[in-house]
XYZ file of C-alpha atoms in Angstrom:
722
model
C 97.719 112.968 126.495
C 95.622 112.117 129.145
C 95.825 108.673 130.660
C 93.187 106.104 131.786
C 89.927 104.741 130.414
C 87.407 107.096 128.442
C 84.925 108.719 130.740
C 86.536 107.039 134.260
C 87.068 110.518 135.428
C 89.197 108.789 138.067
C 91.777 110.218 140.333
C 95.232 109.969 140.100
C 98.452 111.200 137.767
C 98.144 110.699 133.983
C 101.020 109.976 132.440
C 102.233 112.702 129.422
C 103.075 111.249 126.211
C 105.712 113.455 124.838
C 108.656 113.077 122.666
C 108.307 111.012 119.349
C 106.802 107.751 118.239
C 104.771 105.518 115.888
C 102.947 102.022 115.258
C 103.806 100.706 111.712
C 102.646 98.459 109.597
C 105.034 99.051 106.441
C 103.501 99.892 102.957
C 102.902 95.854 102.236
C 102.530 95.229 105.836
C 104.270 94.400 108.991
C 106.564 91.052 109.516
C 106.615 90.717 112.641
C 105.385 88.392 115.954
C 101.579 88.746 116.015
C 101.045 91.158 112.883
C 100.253 90.143 108.911
C 101.488 91.486 105.899
C 98.329 93.170 104.518
C 94.922 93.865 105.480
C 93.424 91.838 102.661
C 96.350 89.217 102.570
C 96.255 85.688 104.955
C 99.805 85.325 104.689
C 102.985 87.801 104.789
C 104.735 88.877 101.563
C 108.218 87.080 101.347
C 109.848 89.758 98.775
C 112.861 90.973 97.348
C 112.594 94.571 98.585
C 114.341 96.823 96.505
C 115.558 99.092 98.924
C 115.343 97.491 102.435
C 118.029 94.808 101.978
C 115.623 91.965 102.760
C 115.624 90.861 98.905
C 114.597 87.271 98.747
C 115.269 85.954 102.248
C 113.737 82.370 102.744
C 112.618 83.537 106.108
C 109.920 86.149 105.084
C 106.535 84.335 104.797
C 104.246 83.577 101.624
C 103.436 85.596 99.246
C 99.774 87.246 98.697
C 97.670 87.240 96.045
C 97.993 89.973 93.476
C 94.651 90.689 92.482
C 94.347 94.507 91.232
C 91.090 94.494 90.034
C 87.733 92.952 90.618
C 86.274 90.976 87.503
C 83.717 93.567 86.808
C 86.441 96.085 86.673
C 88.391 94.185 84.092
C 85.689 93.684 81.939
C 84.564 97.695 82.387
C 88.762 98.379 81.717
C 89.077 96.565 78.542
C 88.934 99.648 76.190
C 92.272 100.885 78.447
C 93.898 97.469 78.442
C 93.784 97.071 74.743
C 95.160 101.227 74.298
C 98.217 99.815 76.587
C 98.655 96.465 74.370
C 98.585 98.595 71.113
C 101.408 100.950 72.713
C 103.732 98.207 73.412
C 103.162 96.717 69.901
C 103.548 100.023 68.454
C 107.005 100.496 70.248
C 109.838 100.157 67.360
C 112.601 101.490 69.084
C 114.623 99.762 71.848
C 115.020 101.118 75.281
C 116.864 104.658 74.806
C 120.872 104.061 75.978
C 121.883 107.635 77.038
C 124.949 105.694 78.342
C 127.919 104.030 77.610
C 127.406 100.860 79.956
C 129.998 98.111 80.295
C 130.012 94.781 82.189
C 126.814 93.156 83.525
C 124.775 96.408 83.098
C 126.012 96.266 79.275
C 125.115 92.666 78.692
C 121.681 92.973 80.089
C 120.729 96.193 78.266
C 121.814 94.294 75.079
C 119.481 91.582 76.125
C 116.649 94.035 76.319
C 117.615 95.026 72.949
C 117.760 91.728 71.257
C 114.083 90.744 72.882
C 112.650 94.242 71.259
C 114.371 93.622 68.019
C 113.223 89.863 68.003
C 116.233 88.140 68.277
C 117.237 85.872 70.982
C 120.037 86.605 72.795
C 122.855 83.949 72.568
C 123.010 81.256 75.115
C 125.074 82.223 78.287
C 124.786 79.215 80.891
C 127.698 76.790 81.450
C 127.026 72.988 81.611
C 124.411 72.589 84.462
C 125.421 70.889 87.738
C 125.309 67.337 88.209
C 121.500 66.689 89.338
C 120.969 65.560 92.609
C 119.355 62.455 93.650
C 115.318 63.026 93.719
C 114.301 64.147 97.134
C 110.742 63.821 98.583
C 108.781 67.112 97.285
C 107.763 69.361 100.545
C 103.999 69.743 99.665
C 102.902 73.624 98.995
C 100.843 74.941 101.288
C 97.540 75.454 99.878
C 96.849 79.318 99.811
C 93.187 80.962 99.925
C 93.468 82.947 96.811
C 90.786 85.790 96.896
C 88.386 85.873 94.050
C 86.901 88.713 92.942
C 83.346 89.467 94.153
C 80.744 91.994 93.299
C 80.600 95.457 93.647
C 77.644 96.546 94.962
C 75.459 98.868 93.238
C 75.332 102.231 94.575
C 71.351 102.426 94.711
C 69.761 101.386 98.733
C 68.449 97.433 98.590
C 69.961 96.714 94.750
C 71.175 93.248 95.026
C 74.770 93.110 93.627
C 74.750 90.894 90.286
C 76.281 87.315 90.331
C 79.757 87.633 88.530
C 80.764 85.472 85.505
C 84.346 83.499 86.145
C 86.308 81.519 83.832
C 85.278 78.152 84.408
C 88.364 75.541 84.101
C 86.890 72.437 81.944
C 86.854 69.144 84.153
C 89.465 68.065 81.514
C 91.841 70.954 82.513
C 91.195 70.218 85.749
C 92.153 66.665 85.654
C 95.437 67.108 84.168
C 96.475 69.691 86.547
C 95.572 67.389 89.437
C 97.423 64.771 87.644
C 100.720 66.566 87.296
C 100.429 67.890 90.519
C 99.962 64.227 91.982
C 103.167 63.090 90.044
C 105.376 66.044 91.706
C 103.701 65.411 95.135
C 102.277 68.762 95.491
C 98.483 68.418 96.589
C 95.845 68.019 94.313
C 93.522 70.714 95.948
C 96.160 73.289 94.443
C 94.191 72.644 91.083
C 91.700 75.557 91.313
C 94.714 78.187 92.283
C 96.931 76.596 89.202
C 94.449 77.117 86.923
C 93.480 80.627 88.024
C 97.399 81.313 87.590
C 98.696 79.750 84.750
C 95.403 79.360 82.554
C 93.851 76.271 80.642
C 97.260 74.636 79.670
C 98.085 74.829 82.932
C 99.240 71.221 83.418
C 101.442 71.218 79.735
C 103.612 74.457 81.350
C 104.409 72.641 84.617
C 105.100 69.540 82.713
C 107.855 71.739 81.032
C 108.674 74.065 83.887
C 107.862 72.832 87.621
C 108.916 75.931 88.825
C 106.142 77.735 87.002
C 104.352 76.674 90.287
C 105.880 79.457 91.594
C 103.284 81.542 90.071
C 100.597 80.199 92.392
C 100.067 81.820 95.521
C 101.424 80.921 98.478
C 104.126 78.229 97.037
C 107.971 79.008 97.741
C 111.151 78.307 96.426
C 111.871 75.193 98.203
C 108.538 73.452 97.894
C 108.712 74.561 93.954
C 112.504 72.799 93.947
C 110.844 69.827 95.595
C 108.065 69.393 93.108
C 110.659 69.583 90.090
C 113.080 67.324 91.602
C 109.992 64.621 92.092
C 108.531 65.548 88.768
C 111.494 65.347 86.645
C 114.076 63.263 88.458
C 117.090 62.990 86.467
C 116.328 66.031 84.242
C 116.043 68.570 86.950
C 119.404 70.116 86.753
C 119.673 71.700 89.720
C 119.629 75.504 90.898
C 121.494 76.735 87.843
C 118.594 75.419 85.586
C 117.183 78.174 82.996
C 113.678 77.465 83.939
C 114.112 77.747 87.321
C 115.882 80.959 87.236
C 113.153 82.652 84.998
C 110.454 81.487 87.429
C 112.299 82.717 90.271
C 112.903 86.053 88.516
C 109.400 86.811 88.258
C 108.604 85.263 91.836
C 111.243 87.436 93.422
C 109.478 90.163 91.320
C 105.864 89.621 92.439
C 107.022 89.540 96.238
C 108.343 92.565 95.389
C 105.302 94.025 94.171
C 103.251 92.925 96.954
C 105.533 95.549 99.136
C 104.560 98.439 96.475
C 107.632 97.999 94.162
C 107.538 98.311 90.327
C 110.720 97.237 89.420
C 113.860 96.113 91.298
C 117.508 97.371 90.423
C 119.551 94.794 88.742
C 121.814 94.123 91.393
C 119.206 93.553 93.963
C 117.755 91.080 92.188
C 121.025 88.818 91.351
C 121.628 89.064 95.069
C 118.301 87.663 95.675
C 118.511 85.027 92.785
C 122.323 84.198 95.007
C 120.486 83.632 98.215
C 118.245 80.848 96.208
C 121.453 79.499 95.102
C 121.555 80.555 91.311
C 125.092 80.064 90.068
C 125.792 82.988 88.188
C 122.633 85.459 89.167
C 123.755 87.881 86.492
C 123.220 85.582 83.521
C 120.334 84.056 84.468
C 118.627 87.259 84.905
C 119.995 88.266 81.365
C 118.618 85.052 80.033
C 115.472 85.726 81.685
C 114.912 89.029 80.236
C 115.777 87.303 77.144
C 113.123 84.905 77.693
C 110.338 87.712 78.595
C 109.981 86.917 81.892
C 110.551 90.378 82.985
C 111.555 93.235 81.423
C 114.645 95.648 81.689
C 114.982 99.554 81.322
C 117.647 101.620 81.827
C 117.199 104.909 84.087
C 119.888 108.053 83.917
C 120.929 108.500 87.565
C 121.784 112.289 88.274
C 121.596 115.416 85.714
C 122.469 115.305 81.949
C 126.113 115.355 81.218
C 127.721 116.773 77.901
C 128.097 114.682 74.722
C 131.454 113.383 75.639
C 130.947 112.587 78.933
C 129.282 109.012 80.350
C 125.723 109.366 82.019
C 125.389 107.679 85.121
C 122.576 104.987 84.825
C 121.022 102.015 86.538
C 119.175 99.202 85.078
C 115.704 98.182 86.559
C 114.037 95.032 86.181
C 110.092 94.549 86.429
C 107.054 92.209 85.304
C 105.201 93.393 82.422
C 101.938 94.600 83.842
C 103.451 96.995 86.386
C 105.912 98.595 83.964
C 103.355 98.859 81.079
C 100.848 100.237 83.688
C 103.482 102.663 84.476
C 104.321 103.820 81.315
C 100.720 104.344 80.279
C 99.977 105.901 83.508
C 102.755 108.975 82.824
C 101.613 109.087 79.247
C 97.790 109.498 80.027
C 99.197 112.213 83.083
C 101.263 114.208 80.347
C 98.126 113.716 78.117
C 96.222 115.673 80.230
C 98.526 118.407 81.186
C 99.282 119.077 77.466
C 95.690 118.937 75.678
C 94.250 121.108 78.185
C 93.255 124.140 76.418
C 90.583 125.735 77.985
C 91.113 127.586 80.860
C 88.742 129.500 82.270
C 87.223 132.385 84.672
C 86.172 130.991 87.934
C 86.882 134.124 89.805
C 83.576 134.634 91.212
C 83.261 131.459 92.489
C 86.856 131.072 94.222
C 85.959 132.875 97.410
C 86.295 130.973 100.595
C 86.863 127.215 101.323
C 88.843 125.822 98.424
C 89.421 129.220 96.298
C 93.065 128.565 95.482
C 92.197 125.126 94.681
C 89.191 126.507 92.393
C 91.457 129.093 90.386
C 94.186 126.032 89.414
C 91.657 123.638 88.524
C 89.895 126.424 86.217
C 93.223 126.521 84.561
C 94.808 123.435 83.945
C 94.347 119.710 83.208
C 95.922 117.973 85.723
C 96.125 119.665 89.702
C 97.455 117.598 92.639
C 96.115 118.860 96.224
C 97.548 117.669 99.433
C 96.248 118.224 103.089
C 94.756 116.443 106.266
C 90.999 115.138 106.653
C 89.774 118.854 107.238
C 91.137 119.614 103.778
C 88.499 117.454 102.105
C 86.353 120.198 102.351
C 88.192 121.952 99.632
C 87.861 119.266 96.418
C 84.298 119.331 97.412
C 83.882 122.795 97.323
C 85.439 122.465 93.655
C 82.879 119.771 92.775
C 80.470 122.185 93.766
C 81.928 125.399 91.720
C 82.316 123.471 88.716
C 78.767 121.994 88.669
C 77.660 125.487 89.217
C 79.633 126.501 85.859
C 77.946 123.686 84.111
C 80.631 121.435 84.185
C 80.099 117.662 84.330
C 81.932 116.615 87.596
C 82.742 113.478 89.558
C 84.002 113.147 92.974
C 85.695 109.480 93.549
C 87.225 108.276 96.990
C 89.090 104.939 97.998
C 85.782 103.853 100.224
C 82.521 104.965 100.149
C 81.601 108.160 101.327
C 79.088 110.654 101.416
C 78.564 112.920 98.044
C 81.019 110.441 96.389
C 81.741 107.241 93.983
C 84.275 105.115 94.888
C 86.975 104.480 92.590
C 86.345 100.805 92.081
C 82.755 101.768 91.177
C 83.588 104.273 88.703
C 86.267 102.068 86.471
C 83.270 99.018 86.921
C 80.758 101.223 85.678
C 78.471 100.563 88.504
C 78.618 103.901 89.946
C 79.705 107.715 88.260
C 78.751 109.306 84.696
C 79.193 106.185 82.930
C 81.403 106.504 79.713
C 80.975 107.510 76.028
C 81.292 105.713 72.781
C 84.896 106.065 72.930
C 84.855 104.253 76.239
C 85.765 107.390 78.257
C 84.283 109.088 81.390
C 81.510 111.077 79.896
C 82.818 114.009 82.482
C 84.758 117.286 82.286
C 86.545 117.095 85.939
C 87.322 114.316 87.784
C 88.456 114.775 91.587
C 90.058 111.556 93.261
C 90.063 111.444 97.146
C 92.507 109.497 98.889
C 94.674 109.392 95.693
C 97.581 107.487 97.716
C 95.620 104.604 97.781
C 96.194 104.399 94.341
C 98.366 101.589 92.893
C 99.588 101.691 89.649
C 97.508 99.617 87.319
C 94.410 101.087 88.901
C 95.663 104.658 88.256
C 96.783 103.777 84.724
C 93.063 102.512 83.943
C 91.249 105.752 85.846
C 93.591 108.194 83.373
C 92.967 106.564 80.614
C 89.324 106.982 80.890
C 89.777 110.624 81.419
C 88.921 112.343 78.182
C 91.667 114.729 75.979
C 90.804 118.488 77.577
C 89.261 117.690 80.654
C 90.492 118.050 84.271
C 91.778 115.807 86.807
C 92.634 116.683 90.335
C 94.317 114.227 92.197
C 93.754 114.913 96.085
C 95.136 113.184 99.182
C 97.155 112.923 102.216
C 100.760 112.123 101.564
C 101.557 111.187 105.380
C 99.018 108.099 104.880
C 99.697 104.289 104.784
C 100.410 104.013 100.312
C 98.729 101.684 98.392
C 98.155 97.910 99.268
C 98.956 97.404 95.047
C 102.451 98.217 93.457
C 103.525 101.629 92.952
C 103.689 105.190 94.571
C 101.331 107.292 92.326
C 100.647 110.216 94.390
C 103.956 110.572 95.766
C 105.662 110.286 92.106
C 103.213 112.557 90.654
C 104.356 115.299 93.244
C 107.868 114.555 93.076
C 107.568 114.889 89.026
C 106.625 118.388 89.594
C 104.684 117.926 85.926
C 101.739 120.257 87.027
C 100.542 123.076 89.947
C 100.544 121.457 93.482
C 98.044 122.985 96.026
C 98.873 122.679 99.602
C 95.939 123.028 101.812
C 95.987 125.446 104.837
C 93.278 123.869 106.912
C 94.566 122.266 109.856
C 92.653 119.251 111.629
C 90.775 120.739 114.463
C 90.739 119.699 118.490
C 93.210 117.682 120.256
C 93.136 114.778 117.938
C 94.169 117.147 114.663
C 97.029 118.670 117.393
C 98.053 114.769 117.840
C 97.988 113.845 114.419
C 99.492 116.815 113.034
C 102.550 116.113 115.628
C 102.792 112.436 114.206
C 102.748 113.586 110.797
C 106.494 115.653 111.353
C 107.496 112.878 113.178
C 106.748 113.877 116.876
C 104.403 112.455 119.456
C 103.478 115.303 121.260
C 101.414 115.934 124.509
C 98.213 117.394 123.748
C 95.875 118.962 125.963
C 92.495 116.819 125.834
C 90.191 118.421 128.395
C 87.241 116.521 127.277
C 88.798 113.445 127.221
C 89.139 113.389 123.280
C 92.321 111.579 123.305
C 93.179 108.697 125.912
C 95.890 106.402 126.659
C 94.876 102.801 128.424
C 98.226 101.492 129.573
C 98.193 97.612 129.331
C 100.983 94.827 130.710
C 100.100 92.224 127.997
C 97.841 90.960 125.423
C 95.707 89.592 127.164
C 94.973 93.067 128.996
C 94.762 94.739 125.817
C 92.229 92.573 124.866
C 90.227 92.863 128.126
C 90.441 96.826 127.934
C 89.441 96.989 124.305
C 86.145 95.162 124.907
C 85.705 97.374 127.770
C 86.217 100.477 125.638
C 84.092 99.821 122.794
C 80.993 98.138 124.770
C 80.935 100.341 127.940
C 83.136 103.465 128.332
C 83.475 104.999 125.105
C 79.461 104.739 124.659
C 78.726 106.259 128.550
C 81.179 108.653 128.249
C 80.512 110.017 124.850
C 77.265 108.959 123.674
C 79.124 107.103 120.419
C 77.197 104.140 120.123
C 79.573 100.651 120.349
C 78.582 100.229 116.137
C 80.400 103.616 116.022
C 83.593 102.617 117.613
C 86.314 101.356 115.350
C 89.037 99.121 116.674
C 92.112 99.436 114.623
C 95.378 96.962 115.490
C 98.742 96.348 113.339
C 97.729 93.066 112.065
C 95.327 90.131 111.761
C 97.453 87.371 113.759
C 98.681 87.141 117.432
C 97.108 87.171 120.996
C 95.526 90.733 120.143
C 95.328 90.966 116.215
C 92.224 91.553 114.657
C 91.109 87.840 114.773
C 91.478 87.666 118.584
C 89.757 91.161 119.001
C 86.927 90.415 116.642
C 85.871 87.095 118.655
C 86.106 88.859 121.868
C 83.971 91.437 120.311
C 81.710 89.240 119.103
C 81.097 87.512 122.061
C 80.125 90.715 123.914
C 78.582 92.703 121.235
C 76.777 89.741 118.971
C 76.980 86.361 120.190
C 75.740 83.885 118.377
C 76.936 80.208 117.026
C 78.505 81.596 113.541
C 76.044 79.307 111.779
C 76.919 80.923 108.578
C 80.328 79.900 108.212
C 81.096 81.399 111.369
C 78.893 85.087 111.173
C 75.530 85.564 112.385
C 73.154 88.317 111.393
C 73.990 91.497 112.597
C 77.574 90.940 112.742
C 79.628 93.759 111.609
C 82.285 92.457 108.930
C 84.354 93.962 106.075
C 84.021 92.627 102.502
C 87.562 92.479 100.618
C 86.503 91.695 96.910
C 89.689 92.068 95.905
C 93.450 93.322 97.111
C 93.309 96.805 98.450
C 89.270 96.571 99.082
C 88.048 96.527 102.450
C 84.093 97.525 102.580
C 82.280 97.906 105.601
C 79.134 95.898 105.928
C 76.988 93.940 107.914
C 75.568 90.306 107.611
C 72.034 90.195 106.925
C 71.375 86.414 106.066
C 72.414 83.501 104.232
C 71.062 80.729 101.205
C 71.932 78.417 98.682
C 73.322 82.017 97.195
C 75.863 82.906 99.610
C 76.075 85.178 102.389
C 74.047 88.466 102.167
C 75.563 91.709 103.375
C 73.980 94.829 103.557
C 76.913 97.542 102.620
C 77.303 101.180 102.617
C 73.809 103.100 101.870
C 72.017 100.050 102.403
C 73.088 98.514 99.368
C 73.111 94.939 98.917
C 75.972 92.245 98.680
C 76.167 88.575 97.609
C 78.906 86.460 98.495
C 79.038 83.116 97.307
C 79.430 80.784 99.731
C 82.827 79.330 98.431
C 84.450 82.662 98.625
C 82.875 83.589 101.767
C 86.444 82.246 103.857
C 88.809 84.607 101.635
C 86.456 87.848 101.166
C 84.654 88.315 104.702
C 86.080 89.015 107.875
C 84.711 90.156 111.020
C 84.954 94.096 111.121
C 84.959 95.462 114.726
C 88.672 95.362 114.794
C 90.210 96.101 111.354
C 94.170 97.072 110.406
C 94.710 100.514 109.575
C 95.260 99.462 105.740
C 91.117 98.595 106.017
C 90.529 101.630 107.771
C 92.413 103.920 105.205
C 90.015 106.328 103.735
C 87.160 105.837 106.082
C 86.707 107.513 109.665
C 84.304 106.772 112.427
C 83.189 108.602 115.388
C 85.342 107.005 117.549
C 88.416 104.872 117.388
C 90.361 102.842 119.764
C 93.944 101.620 118.052
C 95.545 98.882 120.130
C 98.980 98.217 120.109
C 100.194 95.160 121.697
C 103.679 94.400 122.594
C 104.598 92.281 120.003
C 104.002 94.977 117.503
C 106.615 97.238 118.949
C 108.760 96.132 115.355
C 105.974 96.697 113.165
C 105.800 100.457 113.929
C 106.106 103.194 111.607
C 105.365 106.784 111.508
C 102.699 106.369 108.379
C 101.164 103.314 110.179
C 100.571 105.893 113.664
C 99.414 108.495 111.542
C 96.650 106.693 109.655
C 95.446 104.630 112.588
C 95.070 107.642 114.648
C 93.358 110.274 112.349
C 90.557 107.639 111.791
C 88.750 109.355 114.975
C 86.730 112.055 114.240
C 86.002 112.793 117.886
C 87.252 110.713 120.318
C 90.733 108.268 120.298
C 91.402 105.488 122.786
C 95.166 104.437 122.529
C 95.614 101.019 124.095
C 99.526 101.081 124.698
C 101.258 98.022 125.287
C 104.362 98.959 123.519
C 106.461 101.753 125.687
C 108.857 103.413 124.144
C 108.624 101.507 120.881
C 105.957 104.427 119.989
C 107.946 107.562 120.187
C 110.510 105.895 118.761
C 108.773 104.839 115.776
C 107.230 108.284 115.118
C 110.812 109.728 115.105
C 112.760 107.297 113.621
C 110.714 104.749 110.913
C 109.413 106.527 108.120
C 107.654 104.570 105.504
C 109.665 102.029 103.510
C 110.385 103.202 100.223
C 109.395 101.696 97.082
C 111.004 101.073 93.489
C 109.165 102.749 91.046
C 110.009 104.594 87.547
C 106.915 106.765 87.361
C 108.572 109.913 88.330
C 111.072 109.626 85.889
C 108.762 109.020 83.291
C 106.131 111.927 83.647
C 109.244 114.443 84.258
C 110.832 113.031 80.479
C 107.476 113.478 78.883
C 106.643 117.033 80.376
C 110.067 118.020 79.605
C 109.789 116.722 75.829
C 106.641 118.445 75.326
C 108.321 121.704 76.309
C 110.768 121.493 73.835
C 110.463 123.834 71.041
C 110.214 122.088 68.111
């Protein structure tokens, strides 16, 4: 890989990059100095990491908000949510045991069955410890909770309509403020508390002050102080059943921020112990019994004989993710099993995408994997389907030519619309960027595909996973419940060769005679910022004729001396200086609009007025962000994180690897960042051997989910003779 500034053409040896390596932001975001948890969250996730062993550590930072869908999407998904709720209500049988359990697992499973049968398990708590003397409550840090904003309409110059949001009554807000003040918490948390707990938030807090943990950014130590100040002698210490139940929900929410839909019971018990719960196993059993979480038994290993004991593990999760995962498994199995109209598309199955076209002709559910160049195959399938008169739609994570966005499709702002039954009026849905689907979005999407229609999930398994909970695409691949097509189209050129090596854990030296790939070594963060601005504003435009507005800077996190904030400030000063009179923004600023977690839409500032900040989005769509949401939903966009960049590509990309990001590097982050460039990639390199080491040794963090097992069981059940 050549070294030096793009277009410099100067003499001298160019140090090769060989061996193996990578930069990383974990699926839920990096946690090292100078980085932040997620492209769409202000604070790092303090999480119970079900597989990583850092469950419940107090050292991790605040939780990021869990907003899976924008409000417009929630309305569009009403029918699907009702279906999920009906299925839950119709479930008559308890969780299948499949094994003879003993000890804690048996107790926990008994609690699950008691809840499902309508009975409450007996109390298992000993007398609580003596209350401590009340101490001043640490004030919870107010967290900026992103509020869903309008999804832009696809038509150019169409003004996005304002959304309706639940408006708390003045009496409810005042009641919340009163309770917060009594407990020593900032009254400014009232709006977030209402959003998290609803109209009766004040009553909930008075009954169980630890419910404050449902508010984004509040941590257990702060909730404990709030409870002591509010309850006094009634606060029964760390063993209080109300505290344990709130902690279970909080720990599971933190785990969801890292992509888990469930945690193993021992992991959760270990996390509860770290927060001083005296008997974590009994506390977890009681929390499940009270409905604070759901528990599931999952067989482990191959089936055993009738007289043998099947190994099993107990998984615990929040209701939302758990029900969405079950609904998704049922929906995928439905599509695979209700498809009864195979077609003969051989005459169209030639050239690009021929194999995918043949697979989709004969199956209701198909997966397709490949790199950026392989996206041509789903597009060929789309053209073939339309040629045969099918109602076909291509949906992507980010705005792309010839496709709708998944969010716009669900919201009804883009795509074919819905029929009288609330399902998409189409015969074939092709979803690009399938790794970006979280379980709730995927469940709503699959529920909307009608019986007998075809669904093709396509994506690159090596990129960063979804911002929300779940590993949908990876689980569907692991379940092997449908035909799986692997593209043979390689990504072209030196960038494609480099990225392909990263995908298999190797950071290879590549021949780039046209300086398609350039390494720019830097000593510190200050030099990294300086060289990045120089590359974007001068070197890349001069050497390749790519305008500065078509060069995207990608860095591991928002914070730190070379994070997105610092880089955007420097790039704005050089490329579009101004006083920032619109809440820090000026007309012409490049921005990203983040209407909900996991969605980052590129846009440009047009103006501002009493309505809010006016943005020009993709294809000229106009977006109005209300002024009270600008701070939480709009960021400058010359520099973004890899999570924000996933799904999009630019003619040129400058990937910045500051020294303080070394511990945050991972193979999937490097793969995602490097593959965002089409013609030119500059790597501002300040992490020395951490780059090849991460590519070789730091794969994506695992996520604990249930989808693969659920889907396998449903498909196997459907295949059994009746």
